[in-house]
Coordinates of C-alpha atoms in Angstrom, one line a residue:
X1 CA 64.0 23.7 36.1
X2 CA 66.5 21.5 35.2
X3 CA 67.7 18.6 36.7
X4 CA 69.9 19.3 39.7
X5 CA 73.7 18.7 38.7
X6 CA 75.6 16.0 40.0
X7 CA 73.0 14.3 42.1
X8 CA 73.4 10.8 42.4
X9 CA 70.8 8.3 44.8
X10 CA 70.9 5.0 44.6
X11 CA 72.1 2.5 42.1
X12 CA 69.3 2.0 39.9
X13 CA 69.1 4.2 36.5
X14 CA 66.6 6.9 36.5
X15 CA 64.6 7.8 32.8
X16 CA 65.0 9.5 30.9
X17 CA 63.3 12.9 32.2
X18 CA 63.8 11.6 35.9
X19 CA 60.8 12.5 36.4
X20 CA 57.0 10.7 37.1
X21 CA 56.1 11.3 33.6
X22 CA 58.7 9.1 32.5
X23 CA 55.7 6.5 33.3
X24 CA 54.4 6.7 29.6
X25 CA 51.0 8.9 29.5
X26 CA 51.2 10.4 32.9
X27 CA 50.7 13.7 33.2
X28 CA 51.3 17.0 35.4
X29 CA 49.6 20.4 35.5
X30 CA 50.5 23.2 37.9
X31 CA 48.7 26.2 38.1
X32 CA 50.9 28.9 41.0
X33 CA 48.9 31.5 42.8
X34 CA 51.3 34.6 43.9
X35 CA 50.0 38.1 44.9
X36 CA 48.8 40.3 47.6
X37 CA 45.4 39.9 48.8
X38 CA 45.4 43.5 50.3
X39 CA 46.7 47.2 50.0
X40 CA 49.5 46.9 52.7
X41 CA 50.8 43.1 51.6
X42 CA 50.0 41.4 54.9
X43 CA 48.0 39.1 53.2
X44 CA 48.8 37.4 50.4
X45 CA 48.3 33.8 48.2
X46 CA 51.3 32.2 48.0
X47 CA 50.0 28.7 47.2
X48 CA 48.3 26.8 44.2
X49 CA 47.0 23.6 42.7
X50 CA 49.1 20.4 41.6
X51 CA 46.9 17.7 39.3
X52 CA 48.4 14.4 38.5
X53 CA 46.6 12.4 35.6
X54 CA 47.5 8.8 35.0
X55 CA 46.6 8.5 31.6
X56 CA 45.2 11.1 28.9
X57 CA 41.8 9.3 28.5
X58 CA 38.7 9.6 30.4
X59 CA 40.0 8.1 33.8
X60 CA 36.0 7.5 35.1
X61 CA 35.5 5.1 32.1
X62 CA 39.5 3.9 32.5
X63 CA 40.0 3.2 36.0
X64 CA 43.5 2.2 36.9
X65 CA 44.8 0.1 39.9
X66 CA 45.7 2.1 43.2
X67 CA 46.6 1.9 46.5
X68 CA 47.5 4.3 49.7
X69 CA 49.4 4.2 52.4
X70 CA 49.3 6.3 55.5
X71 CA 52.5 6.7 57.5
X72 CA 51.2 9.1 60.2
X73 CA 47.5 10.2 59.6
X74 CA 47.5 14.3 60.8
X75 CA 46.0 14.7 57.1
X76 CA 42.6 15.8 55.8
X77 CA 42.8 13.9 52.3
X78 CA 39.6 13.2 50.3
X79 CA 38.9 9.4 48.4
X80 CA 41.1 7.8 50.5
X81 CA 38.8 4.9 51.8
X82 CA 37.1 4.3 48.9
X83 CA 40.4 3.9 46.9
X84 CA 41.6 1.4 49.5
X85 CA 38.2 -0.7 49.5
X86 CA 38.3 -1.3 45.6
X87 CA 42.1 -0.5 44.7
X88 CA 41.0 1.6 41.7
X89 CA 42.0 5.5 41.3
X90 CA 39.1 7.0 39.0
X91 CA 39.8 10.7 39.2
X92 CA 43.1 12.8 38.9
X93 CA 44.9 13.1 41.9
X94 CA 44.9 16.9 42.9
X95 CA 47.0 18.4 45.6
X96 CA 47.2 21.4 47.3
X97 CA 46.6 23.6 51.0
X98 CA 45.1 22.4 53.7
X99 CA 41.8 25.0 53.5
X100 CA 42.1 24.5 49.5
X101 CA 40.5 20.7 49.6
X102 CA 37.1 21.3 49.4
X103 CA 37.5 23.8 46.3
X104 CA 39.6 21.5 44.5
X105 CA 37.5 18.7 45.0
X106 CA 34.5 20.8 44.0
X107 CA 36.6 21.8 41.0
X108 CA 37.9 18.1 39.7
X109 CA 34.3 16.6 40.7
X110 CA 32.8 20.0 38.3
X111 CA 35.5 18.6 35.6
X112 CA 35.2 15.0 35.5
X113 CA 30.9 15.8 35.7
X114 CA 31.1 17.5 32.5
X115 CA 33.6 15.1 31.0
X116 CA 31.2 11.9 32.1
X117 CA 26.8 12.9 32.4
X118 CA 26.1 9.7 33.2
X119 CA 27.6 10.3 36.3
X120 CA 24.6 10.4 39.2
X121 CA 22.2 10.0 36.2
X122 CA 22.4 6.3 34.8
X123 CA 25.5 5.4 37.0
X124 CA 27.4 5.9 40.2
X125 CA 29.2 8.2 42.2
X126 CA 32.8 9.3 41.5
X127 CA 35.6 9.1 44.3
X128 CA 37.7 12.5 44.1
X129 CA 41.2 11.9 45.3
X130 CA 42.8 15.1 47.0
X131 CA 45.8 15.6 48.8
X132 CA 46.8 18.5 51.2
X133 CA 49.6 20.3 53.1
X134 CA 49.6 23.2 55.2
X135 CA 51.2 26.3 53.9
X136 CA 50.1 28.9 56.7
X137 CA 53.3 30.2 57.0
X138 CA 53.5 32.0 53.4
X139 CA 49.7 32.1 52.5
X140 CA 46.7 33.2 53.7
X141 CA 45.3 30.1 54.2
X142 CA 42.3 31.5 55.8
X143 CA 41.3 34.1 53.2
X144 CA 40.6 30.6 50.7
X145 CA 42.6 32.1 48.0
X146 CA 42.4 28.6 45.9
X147 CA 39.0 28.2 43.9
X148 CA 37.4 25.5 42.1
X149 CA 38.3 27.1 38.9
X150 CA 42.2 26.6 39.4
X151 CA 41.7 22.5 39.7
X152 CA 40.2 22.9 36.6
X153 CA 42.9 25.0 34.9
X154 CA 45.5 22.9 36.6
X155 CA 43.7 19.4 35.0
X156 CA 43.9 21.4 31.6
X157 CA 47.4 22.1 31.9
X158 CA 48.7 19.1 32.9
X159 CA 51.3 17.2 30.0
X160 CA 53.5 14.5 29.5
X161 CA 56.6 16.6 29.7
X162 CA 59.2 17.0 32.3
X163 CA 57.1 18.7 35.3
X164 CA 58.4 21.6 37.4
X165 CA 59.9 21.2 40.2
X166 CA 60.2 23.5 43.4
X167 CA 58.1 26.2 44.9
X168 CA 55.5 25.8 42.2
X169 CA 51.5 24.6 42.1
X170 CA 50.7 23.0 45.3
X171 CA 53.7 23.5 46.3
X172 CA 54.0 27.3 46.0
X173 CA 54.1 28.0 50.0
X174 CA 55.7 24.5 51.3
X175 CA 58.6 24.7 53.5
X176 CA 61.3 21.7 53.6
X177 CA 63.4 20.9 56.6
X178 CA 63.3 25.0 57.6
X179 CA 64.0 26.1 54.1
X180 CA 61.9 26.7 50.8
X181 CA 60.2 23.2 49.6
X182 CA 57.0 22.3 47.6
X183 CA 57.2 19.7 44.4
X184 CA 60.2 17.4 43.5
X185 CA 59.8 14.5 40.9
X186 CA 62.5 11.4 40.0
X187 CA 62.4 8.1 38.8
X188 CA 64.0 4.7 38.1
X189 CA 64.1 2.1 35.5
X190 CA 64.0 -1.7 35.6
X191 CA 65.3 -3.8 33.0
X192 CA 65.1 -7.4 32.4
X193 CA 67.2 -7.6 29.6
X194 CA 66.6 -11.7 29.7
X195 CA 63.3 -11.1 28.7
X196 CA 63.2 -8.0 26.6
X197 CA 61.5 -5.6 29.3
X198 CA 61.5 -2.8 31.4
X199 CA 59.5 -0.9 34.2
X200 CA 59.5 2.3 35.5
X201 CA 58.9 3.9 38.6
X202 CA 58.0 7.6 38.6
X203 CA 57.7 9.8 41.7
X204 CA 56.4 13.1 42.6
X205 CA 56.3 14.3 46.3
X206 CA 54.7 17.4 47.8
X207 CA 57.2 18.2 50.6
X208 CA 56.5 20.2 53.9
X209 CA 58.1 18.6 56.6
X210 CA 61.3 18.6 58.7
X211 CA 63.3 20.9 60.8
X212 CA 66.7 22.1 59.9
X213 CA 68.5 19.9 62.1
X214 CA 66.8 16.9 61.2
X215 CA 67.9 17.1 57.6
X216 CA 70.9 14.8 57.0
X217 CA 73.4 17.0 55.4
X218 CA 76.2 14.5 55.7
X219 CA 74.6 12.4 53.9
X220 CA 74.8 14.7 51.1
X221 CA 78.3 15.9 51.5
X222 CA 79.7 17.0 48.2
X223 CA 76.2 17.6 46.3
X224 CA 74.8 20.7 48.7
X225 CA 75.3 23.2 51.0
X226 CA 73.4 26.3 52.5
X227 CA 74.8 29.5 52.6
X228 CA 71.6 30.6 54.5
X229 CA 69.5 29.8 58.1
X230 CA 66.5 28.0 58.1
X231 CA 63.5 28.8 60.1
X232 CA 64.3 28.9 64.1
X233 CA 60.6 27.3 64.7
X234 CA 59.0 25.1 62.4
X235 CA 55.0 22.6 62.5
X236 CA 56.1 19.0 61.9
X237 CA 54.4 19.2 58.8
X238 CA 53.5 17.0 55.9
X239 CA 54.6 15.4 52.8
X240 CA 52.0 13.7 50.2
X241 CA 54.1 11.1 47.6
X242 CA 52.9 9.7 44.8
X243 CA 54.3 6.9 43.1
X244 CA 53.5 6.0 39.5
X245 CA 54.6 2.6 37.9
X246 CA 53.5 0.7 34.3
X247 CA 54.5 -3.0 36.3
X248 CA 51.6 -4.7 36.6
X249 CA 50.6 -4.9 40.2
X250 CA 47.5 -5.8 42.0
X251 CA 46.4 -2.9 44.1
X252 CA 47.6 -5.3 47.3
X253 CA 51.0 -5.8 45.5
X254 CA 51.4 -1.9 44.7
X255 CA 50.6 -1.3 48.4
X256 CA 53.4 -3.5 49.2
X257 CA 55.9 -1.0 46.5
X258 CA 54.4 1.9 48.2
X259 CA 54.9 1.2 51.3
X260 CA 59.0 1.6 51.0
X261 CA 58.7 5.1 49.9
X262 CA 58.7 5.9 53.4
X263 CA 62.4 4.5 53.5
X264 CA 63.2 7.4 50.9
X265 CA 61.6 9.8 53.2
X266 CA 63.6 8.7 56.8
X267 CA 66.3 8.8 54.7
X268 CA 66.5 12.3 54.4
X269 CA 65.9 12.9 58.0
X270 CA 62.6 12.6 58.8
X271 CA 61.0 10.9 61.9
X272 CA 56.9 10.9 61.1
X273 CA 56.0 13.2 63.5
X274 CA 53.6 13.5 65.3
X275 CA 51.4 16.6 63.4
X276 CA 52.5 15.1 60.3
X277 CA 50.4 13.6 57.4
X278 CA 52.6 11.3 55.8
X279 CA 50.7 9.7 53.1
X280 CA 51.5 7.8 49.8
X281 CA 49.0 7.1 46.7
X282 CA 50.5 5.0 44.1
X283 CA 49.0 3.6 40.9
X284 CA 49.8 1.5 38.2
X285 CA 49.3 2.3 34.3
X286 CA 50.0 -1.6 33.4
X287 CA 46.1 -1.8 32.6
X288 CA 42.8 0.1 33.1
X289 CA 39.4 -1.5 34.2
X290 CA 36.9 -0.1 32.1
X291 CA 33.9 1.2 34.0
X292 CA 31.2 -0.3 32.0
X293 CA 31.6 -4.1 31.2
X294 CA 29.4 -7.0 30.2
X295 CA 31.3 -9.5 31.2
X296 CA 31.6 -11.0 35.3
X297 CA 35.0 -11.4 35.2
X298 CA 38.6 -9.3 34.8
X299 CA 41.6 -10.9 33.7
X300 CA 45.3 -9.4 34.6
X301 CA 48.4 -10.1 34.2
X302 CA 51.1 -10.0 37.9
X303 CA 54.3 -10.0 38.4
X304 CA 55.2 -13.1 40.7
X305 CA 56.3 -11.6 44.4
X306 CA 58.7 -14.0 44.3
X307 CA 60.8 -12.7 41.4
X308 CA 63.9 -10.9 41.4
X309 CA 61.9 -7.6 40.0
X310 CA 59.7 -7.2 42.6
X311 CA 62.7 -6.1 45.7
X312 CA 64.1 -4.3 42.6
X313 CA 60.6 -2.1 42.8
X314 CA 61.2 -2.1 46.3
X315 CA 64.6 -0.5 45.4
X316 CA 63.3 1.9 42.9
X317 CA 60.4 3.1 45.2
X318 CA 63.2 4.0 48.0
X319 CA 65.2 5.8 45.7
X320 CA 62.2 7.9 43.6
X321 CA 61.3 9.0 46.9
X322 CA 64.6 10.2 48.1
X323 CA 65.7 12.0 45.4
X324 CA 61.9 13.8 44.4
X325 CA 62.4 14.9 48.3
X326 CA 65.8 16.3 47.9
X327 CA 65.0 18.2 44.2
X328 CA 61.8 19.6 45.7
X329 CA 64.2 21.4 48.6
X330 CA 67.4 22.4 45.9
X331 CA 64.7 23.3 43.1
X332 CA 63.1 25.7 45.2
X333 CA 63.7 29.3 44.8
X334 CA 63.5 31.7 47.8
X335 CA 59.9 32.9 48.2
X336 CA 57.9 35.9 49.5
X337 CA 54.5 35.6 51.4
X338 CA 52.2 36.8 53.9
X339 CA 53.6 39.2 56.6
X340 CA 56.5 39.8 54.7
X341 CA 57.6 36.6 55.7
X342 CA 60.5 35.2 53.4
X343 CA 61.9 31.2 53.3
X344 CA 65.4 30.9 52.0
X345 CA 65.7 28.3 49.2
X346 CA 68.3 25.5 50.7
X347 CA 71.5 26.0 48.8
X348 CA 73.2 27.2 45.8
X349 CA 75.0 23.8 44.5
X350 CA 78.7 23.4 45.3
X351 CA 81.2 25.0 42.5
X352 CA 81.6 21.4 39.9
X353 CA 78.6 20.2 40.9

């Protein structure tokens, strides 16, 4: 979908896809599950996978630098710890339903096997990152309808091109604030024209949190309305966020960036509630550290914490988040699951808009 018209967060200037992709090389693949699972339509998928690649290469061999960040831990993530402990990300980063993590890890761990033998044969292990929400609501979460086969497909299918937004992949069941949610994307751009460079910041967020009353709709006076109800009832919910940057961070400076993504999120309205997994992956494209090395040393190049840029990528990080939050709730279209059970999407946008 496109962009949403006249949407404005923030001060800094997003890409030029506003989108995580605008990180040169990273790439997105959906793949949307949608159908009855039975003769009388009370159950039914309405879910799907989301893969997230930070470069086109062989990501085993090319590790890049990551970090993560847990705002309120009701999550059932996978490579988590082992991303923290070393602060490299050597697998995509897959998301999807709660009951849908150990398929997709089966399915990415299947993938990147194939792509590297070595693996468990003349090397080590590999850490698969997944990240979950819970969809319950609109799919049968119990009936497993995500297999290892769609991480795959999703990994195939992801490209450098603007990614969809809305009630797609992963995001195919989510609910947002009491109305229709799932994927939103956005990004800003940092220029130092003194010396002749620029950094992005590119974020994609797989939103399923909030209650209707807790969205700040004043906030966004002018941009949105809703000519609909949300939910009465809804879980506290989840988001996963992931943040995607080509500065060159250490995976302690990137934790500091990621960290103020959870400014973009209480900026919309939410609290970090109690059942709610609120966590951020972030990872930096600046350089990769190759798997296999002779040499006992790395050498990197860091920005100094001390410069101007850096609260800029505290700025950027803040505002990614916000606006990949709100575009994941005004990209999504109304949407049919399980039960019969149907969640509005948010708004139409006001007339000039």
């Amino acid at each position: 979908m496109e962009k949403v018209k006249g949407l404005k967060i923030g001060k800094l200037p997003t890409g030029k896809k506003n989108c995580i992709t605008d990180v040169a090389d990273v790439r997105v693949g959906h793949v949307t599950l949608d159908f009855p699972l039975d003769a009388d339509g009370e159950e039914a998928a309405c879910t799907g996978v989301t893969a997230i690649l930070p470069h086109g290469g062989n990501i085993f061999k090319e590790k890049v630098t990551a970090a993560s960040y847990v705002l309120n831990g009701f999550g059932k993530s996978t490579g988590l710890v082992q991303v923290n402990e070393l602060g490299v990300l050597e697998s995509p980063i897959m998301l999807t339903n709660t009951f849908g993590v150990p398929a997709v890890t089966q399915g990415t761990l299947e993938y990147m096997l194939k792509q590297n033998p070595e693996i468990g044969e003349t090397t080590g292990t590999i850490n698969i990152v997944v990240g979950e929400c819970n969809d319950s609501h609109l799919n049968s979460i119990r009936q497993f309808p995500v297999h290892s086969k769609h991480a795959v497909e999703a990994i195939q299918k992801a490209a450098a091109d603007k990614a969809e937004e809305g009630a797609v992949g992963a995001g195919k069941g989510m609910i947002c604030f009491g109305f229709k949610g799932g994927i939103g994307t956005s990004s800003r751009v940092i220029k130092l024209d003194k010396f002749g460079v620029q950094y992005t910041i590119g974020c994609l967020v797989l939103s399923n949190f909030g209650k209707e009353e807790e969205f700040l709709t004043d906030t966004y006076a002018g941009l949105t309305e809703t000519l609909q109800q949300g939910l009465a009832e809804t879980s506290d919910g989840s988001i996963i966020i992931i943040l995607a940057t080509d500065a060159p961070l250490s995976d302690r400076q990137l934790l500091r960036v990621i960290k103020r993504c959870g400014i973009g999120l209480g900026r919309t309205g939410s609290n970090v509630s109690h059942g709610s997994g609120d966590i951020v992956i972030g990872f930096s494209t600046a350089q990769s550290i190759p798997h296999d090395s002779e040499s006992h040393y790395e050498t990197y190049k860091l920005l100094r914490e001390d410069h101007f840029i850096f609260n800029q990528l505290f700025v950027a990080a803040a505002e990614a988040t916000e606006e990949a939050i709100l575009h994941s709730l005004l990209q999504a279209e109304t949407t049919k699951g399980r039960k019969g059970r149907i969640v509005h999407q948010y708004s139409n946008r006001k007339e000039g808009s």
